[in-house]
Short mmCIF file of C-alpha atoms in Angstrom, two decimals:
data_model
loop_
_atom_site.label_atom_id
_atom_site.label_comp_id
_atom_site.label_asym_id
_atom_site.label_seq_id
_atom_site.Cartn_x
_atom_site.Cartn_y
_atom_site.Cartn_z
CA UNK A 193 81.56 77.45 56.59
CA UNK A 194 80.82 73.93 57.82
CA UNK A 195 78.82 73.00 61.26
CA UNK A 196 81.32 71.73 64.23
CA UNK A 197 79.91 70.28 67.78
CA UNK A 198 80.87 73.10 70.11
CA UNK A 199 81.99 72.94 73.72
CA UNK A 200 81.21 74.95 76.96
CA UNK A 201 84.74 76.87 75.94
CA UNK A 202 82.26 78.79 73.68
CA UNK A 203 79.65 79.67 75.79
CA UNK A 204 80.40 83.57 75.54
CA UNK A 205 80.36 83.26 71.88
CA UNK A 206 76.74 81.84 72.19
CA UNK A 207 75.39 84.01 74.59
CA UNK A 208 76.80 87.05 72.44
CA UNK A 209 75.65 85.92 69.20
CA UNK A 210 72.53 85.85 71.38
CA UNK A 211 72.50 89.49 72.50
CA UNK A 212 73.21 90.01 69.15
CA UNK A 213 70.12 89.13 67.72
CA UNK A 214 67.99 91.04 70.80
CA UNK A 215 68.07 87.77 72.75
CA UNK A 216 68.80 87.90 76.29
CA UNK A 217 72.25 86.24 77.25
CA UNK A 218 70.49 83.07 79.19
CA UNK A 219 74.11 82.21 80.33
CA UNK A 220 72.36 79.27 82.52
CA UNK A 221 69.95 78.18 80.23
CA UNK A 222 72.68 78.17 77.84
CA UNK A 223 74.93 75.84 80.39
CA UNK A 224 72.07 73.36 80.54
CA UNK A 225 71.56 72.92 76.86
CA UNK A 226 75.51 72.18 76.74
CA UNK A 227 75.13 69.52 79.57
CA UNK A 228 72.13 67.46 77.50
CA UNK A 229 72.08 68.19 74.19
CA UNK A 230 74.15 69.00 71.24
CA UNK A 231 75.15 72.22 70.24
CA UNK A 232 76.28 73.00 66.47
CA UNK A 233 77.80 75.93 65.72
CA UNK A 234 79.26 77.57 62.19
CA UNK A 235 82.58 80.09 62.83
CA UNK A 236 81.95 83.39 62.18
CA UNK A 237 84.33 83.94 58.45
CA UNK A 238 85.37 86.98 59.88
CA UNK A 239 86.77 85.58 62.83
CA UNK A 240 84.62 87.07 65.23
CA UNK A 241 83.17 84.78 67.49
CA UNK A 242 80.05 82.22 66.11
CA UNK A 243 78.40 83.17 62.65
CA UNK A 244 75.07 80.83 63.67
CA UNK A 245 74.38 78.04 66.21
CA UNK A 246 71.46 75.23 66.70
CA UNK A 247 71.11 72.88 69.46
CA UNK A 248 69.64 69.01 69.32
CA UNK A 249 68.12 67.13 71.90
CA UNK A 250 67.77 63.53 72.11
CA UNK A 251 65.04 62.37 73.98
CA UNK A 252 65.23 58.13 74.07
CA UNK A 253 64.60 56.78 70.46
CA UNK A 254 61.51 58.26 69.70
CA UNK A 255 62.14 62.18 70.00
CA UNK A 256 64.05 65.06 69.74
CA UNK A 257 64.01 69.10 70.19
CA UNK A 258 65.65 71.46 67.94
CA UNK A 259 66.24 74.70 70.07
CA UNK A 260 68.70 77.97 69.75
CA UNK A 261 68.38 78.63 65.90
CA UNK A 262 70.48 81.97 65.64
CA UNK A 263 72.19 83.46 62.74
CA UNK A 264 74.84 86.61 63.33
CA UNK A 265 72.57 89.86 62.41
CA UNK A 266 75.61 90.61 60.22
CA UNK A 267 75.34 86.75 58.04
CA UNK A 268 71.48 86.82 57.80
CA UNK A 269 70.02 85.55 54.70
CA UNK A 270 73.52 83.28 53.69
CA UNK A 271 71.76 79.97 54.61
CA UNK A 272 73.63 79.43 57.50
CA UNK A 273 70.53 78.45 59.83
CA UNK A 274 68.89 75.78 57.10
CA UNK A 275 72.54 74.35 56.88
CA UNK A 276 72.62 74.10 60.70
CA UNK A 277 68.83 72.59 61.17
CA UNK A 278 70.20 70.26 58.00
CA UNK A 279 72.66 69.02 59.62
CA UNK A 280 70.75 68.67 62.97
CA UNK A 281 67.73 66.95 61.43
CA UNK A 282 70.55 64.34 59.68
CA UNK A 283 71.73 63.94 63.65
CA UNK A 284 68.27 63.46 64.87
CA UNK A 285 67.78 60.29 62.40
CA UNK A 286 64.14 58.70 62.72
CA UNK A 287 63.34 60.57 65.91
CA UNK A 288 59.97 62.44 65.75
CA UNK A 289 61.85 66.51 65.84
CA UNK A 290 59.89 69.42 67.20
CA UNK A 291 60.74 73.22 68.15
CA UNK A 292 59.02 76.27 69.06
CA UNK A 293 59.68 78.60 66.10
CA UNK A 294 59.13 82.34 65.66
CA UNK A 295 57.27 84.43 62.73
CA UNK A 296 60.36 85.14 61.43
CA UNK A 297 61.75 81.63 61.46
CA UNK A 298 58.95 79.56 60.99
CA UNK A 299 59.21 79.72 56.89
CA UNK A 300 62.53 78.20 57.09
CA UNK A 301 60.94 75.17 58.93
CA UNK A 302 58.28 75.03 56.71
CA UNK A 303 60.69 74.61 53.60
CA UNK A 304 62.19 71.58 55.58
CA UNK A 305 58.79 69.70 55.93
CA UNK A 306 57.83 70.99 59.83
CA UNK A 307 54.11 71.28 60.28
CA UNK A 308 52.53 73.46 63.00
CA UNK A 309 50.56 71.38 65.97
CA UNK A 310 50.22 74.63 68.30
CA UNK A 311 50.19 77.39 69.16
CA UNK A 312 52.24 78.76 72.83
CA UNK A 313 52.25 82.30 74.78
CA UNK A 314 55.31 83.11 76.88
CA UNK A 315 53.30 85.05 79.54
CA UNK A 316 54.78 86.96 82.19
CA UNK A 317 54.18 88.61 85.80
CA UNK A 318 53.63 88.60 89.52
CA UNK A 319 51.66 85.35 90.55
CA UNK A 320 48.53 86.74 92.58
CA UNK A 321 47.10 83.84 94.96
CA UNK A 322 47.30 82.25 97.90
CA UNK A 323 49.27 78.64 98.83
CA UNK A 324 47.26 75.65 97.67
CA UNK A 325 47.90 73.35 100.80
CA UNK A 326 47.93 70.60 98.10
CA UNK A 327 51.81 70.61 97.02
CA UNK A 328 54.83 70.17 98.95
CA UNK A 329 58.84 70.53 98.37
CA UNK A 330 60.13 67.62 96.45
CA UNK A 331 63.43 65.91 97.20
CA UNK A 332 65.78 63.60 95.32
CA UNK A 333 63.94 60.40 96.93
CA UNK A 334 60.80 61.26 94.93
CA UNK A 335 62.74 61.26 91.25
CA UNK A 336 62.37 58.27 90.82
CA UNK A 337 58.09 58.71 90.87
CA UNK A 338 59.16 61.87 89.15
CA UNK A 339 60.49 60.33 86.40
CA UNK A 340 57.86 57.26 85.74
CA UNK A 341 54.96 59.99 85.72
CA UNK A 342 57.22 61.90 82.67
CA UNK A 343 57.90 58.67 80.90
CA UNK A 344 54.37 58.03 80.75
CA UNK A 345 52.93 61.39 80.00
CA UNK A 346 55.61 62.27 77.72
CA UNK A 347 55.95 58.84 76.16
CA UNK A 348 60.05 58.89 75.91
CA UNK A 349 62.54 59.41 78.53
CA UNK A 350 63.62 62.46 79.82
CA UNK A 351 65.38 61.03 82.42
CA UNK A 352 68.62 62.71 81.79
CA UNK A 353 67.26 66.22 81.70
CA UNK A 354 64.83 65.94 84.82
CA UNK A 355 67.72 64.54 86.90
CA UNK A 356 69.07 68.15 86.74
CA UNK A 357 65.84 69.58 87.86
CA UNK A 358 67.77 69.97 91.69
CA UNK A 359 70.48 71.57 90.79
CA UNK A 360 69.49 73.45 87.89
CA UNK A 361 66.09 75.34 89.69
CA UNK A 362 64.83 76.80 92.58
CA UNK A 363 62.48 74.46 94.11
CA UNK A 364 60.49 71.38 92.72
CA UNK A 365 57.39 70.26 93.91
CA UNK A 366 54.96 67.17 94.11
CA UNK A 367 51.29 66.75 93.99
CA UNK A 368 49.09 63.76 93.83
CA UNK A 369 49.15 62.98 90.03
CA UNK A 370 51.56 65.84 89.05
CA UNK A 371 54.94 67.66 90.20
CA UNK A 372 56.91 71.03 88.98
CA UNK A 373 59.84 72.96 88.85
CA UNK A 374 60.96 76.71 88.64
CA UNK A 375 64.23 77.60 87.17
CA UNK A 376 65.91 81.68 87.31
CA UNK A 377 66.52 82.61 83.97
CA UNK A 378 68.13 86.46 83.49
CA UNK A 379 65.16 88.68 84.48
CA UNK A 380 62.32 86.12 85.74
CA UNK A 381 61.61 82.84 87.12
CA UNK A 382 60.39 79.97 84.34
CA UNK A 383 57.94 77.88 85.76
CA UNK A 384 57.84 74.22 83.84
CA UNK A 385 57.85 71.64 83.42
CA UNK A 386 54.79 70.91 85.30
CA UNK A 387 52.72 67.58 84.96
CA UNK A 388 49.78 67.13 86.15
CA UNK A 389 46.75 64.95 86.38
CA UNK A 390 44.16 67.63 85.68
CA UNK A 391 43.98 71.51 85.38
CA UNK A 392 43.26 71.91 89.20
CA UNK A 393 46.57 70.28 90.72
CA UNK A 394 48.69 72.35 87.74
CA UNK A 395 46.77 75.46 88.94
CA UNK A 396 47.77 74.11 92.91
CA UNK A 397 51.92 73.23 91.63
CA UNK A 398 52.24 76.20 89.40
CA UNK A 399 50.76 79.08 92.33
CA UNK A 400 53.00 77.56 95.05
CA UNK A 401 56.15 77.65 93.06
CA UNK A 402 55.40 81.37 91.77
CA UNK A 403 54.72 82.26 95.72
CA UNK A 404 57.75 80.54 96.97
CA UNK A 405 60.27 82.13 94.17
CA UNK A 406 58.49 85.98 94.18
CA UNK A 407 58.84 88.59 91.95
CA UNK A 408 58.59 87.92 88.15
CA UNK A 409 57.28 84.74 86.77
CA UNK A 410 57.07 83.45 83.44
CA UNK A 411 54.99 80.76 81.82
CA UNK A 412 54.71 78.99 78.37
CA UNK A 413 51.53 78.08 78.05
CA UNK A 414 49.54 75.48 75.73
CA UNK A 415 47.12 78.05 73.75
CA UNK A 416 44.84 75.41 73.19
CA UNK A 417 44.63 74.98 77.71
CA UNK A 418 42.49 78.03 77.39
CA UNK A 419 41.24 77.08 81.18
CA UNK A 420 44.78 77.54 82.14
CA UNK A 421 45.05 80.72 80.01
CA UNK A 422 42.02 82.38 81.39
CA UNK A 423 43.43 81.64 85.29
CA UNK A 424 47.22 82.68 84.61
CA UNK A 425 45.51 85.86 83.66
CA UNK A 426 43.01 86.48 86.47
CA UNK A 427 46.40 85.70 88.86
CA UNK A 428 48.62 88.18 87.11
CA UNK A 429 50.46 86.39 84.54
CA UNK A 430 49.72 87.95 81.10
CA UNK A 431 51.51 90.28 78.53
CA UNK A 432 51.63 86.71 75.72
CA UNK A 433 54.17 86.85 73.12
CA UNK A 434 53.07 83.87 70.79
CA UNK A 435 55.26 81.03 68.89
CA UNK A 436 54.18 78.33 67.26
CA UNK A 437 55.12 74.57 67.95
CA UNK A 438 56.17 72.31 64.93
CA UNK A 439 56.90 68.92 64.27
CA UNK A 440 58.18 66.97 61.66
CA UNK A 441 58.27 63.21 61.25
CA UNK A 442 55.10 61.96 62.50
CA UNK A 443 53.39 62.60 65.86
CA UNK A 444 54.24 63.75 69.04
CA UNK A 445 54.18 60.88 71.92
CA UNK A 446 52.77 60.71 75.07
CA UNK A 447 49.56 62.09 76.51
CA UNK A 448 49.18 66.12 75.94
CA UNK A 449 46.27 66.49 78.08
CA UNK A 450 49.09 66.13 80.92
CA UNK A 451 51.45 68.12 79.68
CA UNK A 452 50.64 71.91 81.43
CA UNK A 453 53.95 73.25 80.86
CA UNK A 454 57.10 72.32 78.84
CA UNK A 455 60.58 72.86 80.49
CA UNK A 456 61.39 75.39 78.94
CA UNK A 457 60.47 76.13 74.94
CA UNK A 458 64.16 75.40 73.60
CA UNK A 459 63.41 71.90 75.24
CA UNK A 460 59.73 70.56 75.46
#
């Protein structure tokens, strides 16, 4: 059972071998992570769709995300995942790797050297608050700012995923020193990334997107922001279901203290 570079031809596998594990399908998630990174699958023996899939990420020279780690409930405990994050890490070459990794997978990591930086809630509701005044609707003739404030916060470039931002998500938005974007997944709205200068203009970028989409909202958020913790809260965005971020090969780049909320966990 050897790892091969799938193809958007098996995107229902994925999404199935997803529902088999309790995952929701993420169909478009899924179609992003095809469009900018690298997905590895192993053939299910029985010849039954995917037996386990990982996904890389290449971010410049410097960095990469490992997202998607899912074995078949029926192949757990055959080493199929730490062959696919084997061959993945061999992929990934010198880059700095991190992922977001569960209870249940985070021993496997550990085995392979990953070392735990953080900790992040997925925290969900109905945003509670009233329009900032401070933000307004983005368009493609601010990506280029867009992108030169994520170079430099993140410290590698990102460029090819943010230039999907548009057409991938609802709405982005700008601020002075920061901008966001909120993307449907199957049952909510993901809010993130959002960058931003200080805790006040994330608070001003993150309330206007969750007006402007409605209903549910969800939002990964830095453990260690407890500021931002204690106001998602107060504005009805709770319920956390923790994971913890790793990271193998050295440091994470760029500036942290900017970084309010990742894309989306499968990609930083």
């Amino acid at each position: 059972m050897n790892p091969r570079l799938l193809s958007p031809t098996d995107l229902d596998d994925c999404t199935r071998l997803a529902q088999d594990r309790d995952w929701p399908p993420e169909r478009h998630k899924w179609g992003l992570l095809f469009e900018v990174g690298e997905v590895y699958g192993i053939d299910a023996p029985d010849g039954d769709g995917l037996a386990a899939t990982t996904i890389l990420t290449r971010y410049g020279q410097d960095h990469a995300v490992i997202s998607m780690v899912l074995t078949a409930s029926r192949y757990g405990r055959q080493g199929l995942a730490g062959k696919l994050m084997e061959h993945a890490l061999r992929e990934a070459g010198d880059r700095v790797v991190s992922l977001h990794a569960t209870e249940n997978g985070r021993p496997l990591y550990e085995r392979l050297g990953f070392r735990t930086v953080g900790r992040v809630a997925k925290c969900t509701g109905v945003f509670r608050g009233e329009r900032s005044g401070r933000t307004r609707p983005a368009t493609a003739a601010d990506l280029d700012e867009i992108l030169a404030l994520d170079a430099e916060v993140f410290g590698t470039d990102r460029s090819a995923l943010l230039g999907r931002m548009f057409g991938f998500g609802e709405q982005v938005r700008i601020a002075e020193g920061g901008f966001g974007h909120a993307w449907r997944n199957d049952d909510n709205v993901v809010i993130g990334p959002v960058v931003a200068r200080d805790q006040e203009t994330a608070e001003a970028l993150i309330g206007d997107l969750a007006l402007h989409v409605g209903g549910v909202v969800r939002l990964d958020l830095d453990l260690a922001k407890d500021g931002l913790v204690r106001w998602a809260g107060e504005h009805g965005i709770g319920d956390p279901w923790q994971v913890s971020l790793m990271v193998l090969g050295g440091d994470l780049p760029g500036d942290r203290s900017r970084q309010f909320l990742p894309f989306m966990q499968a990609l930083g």
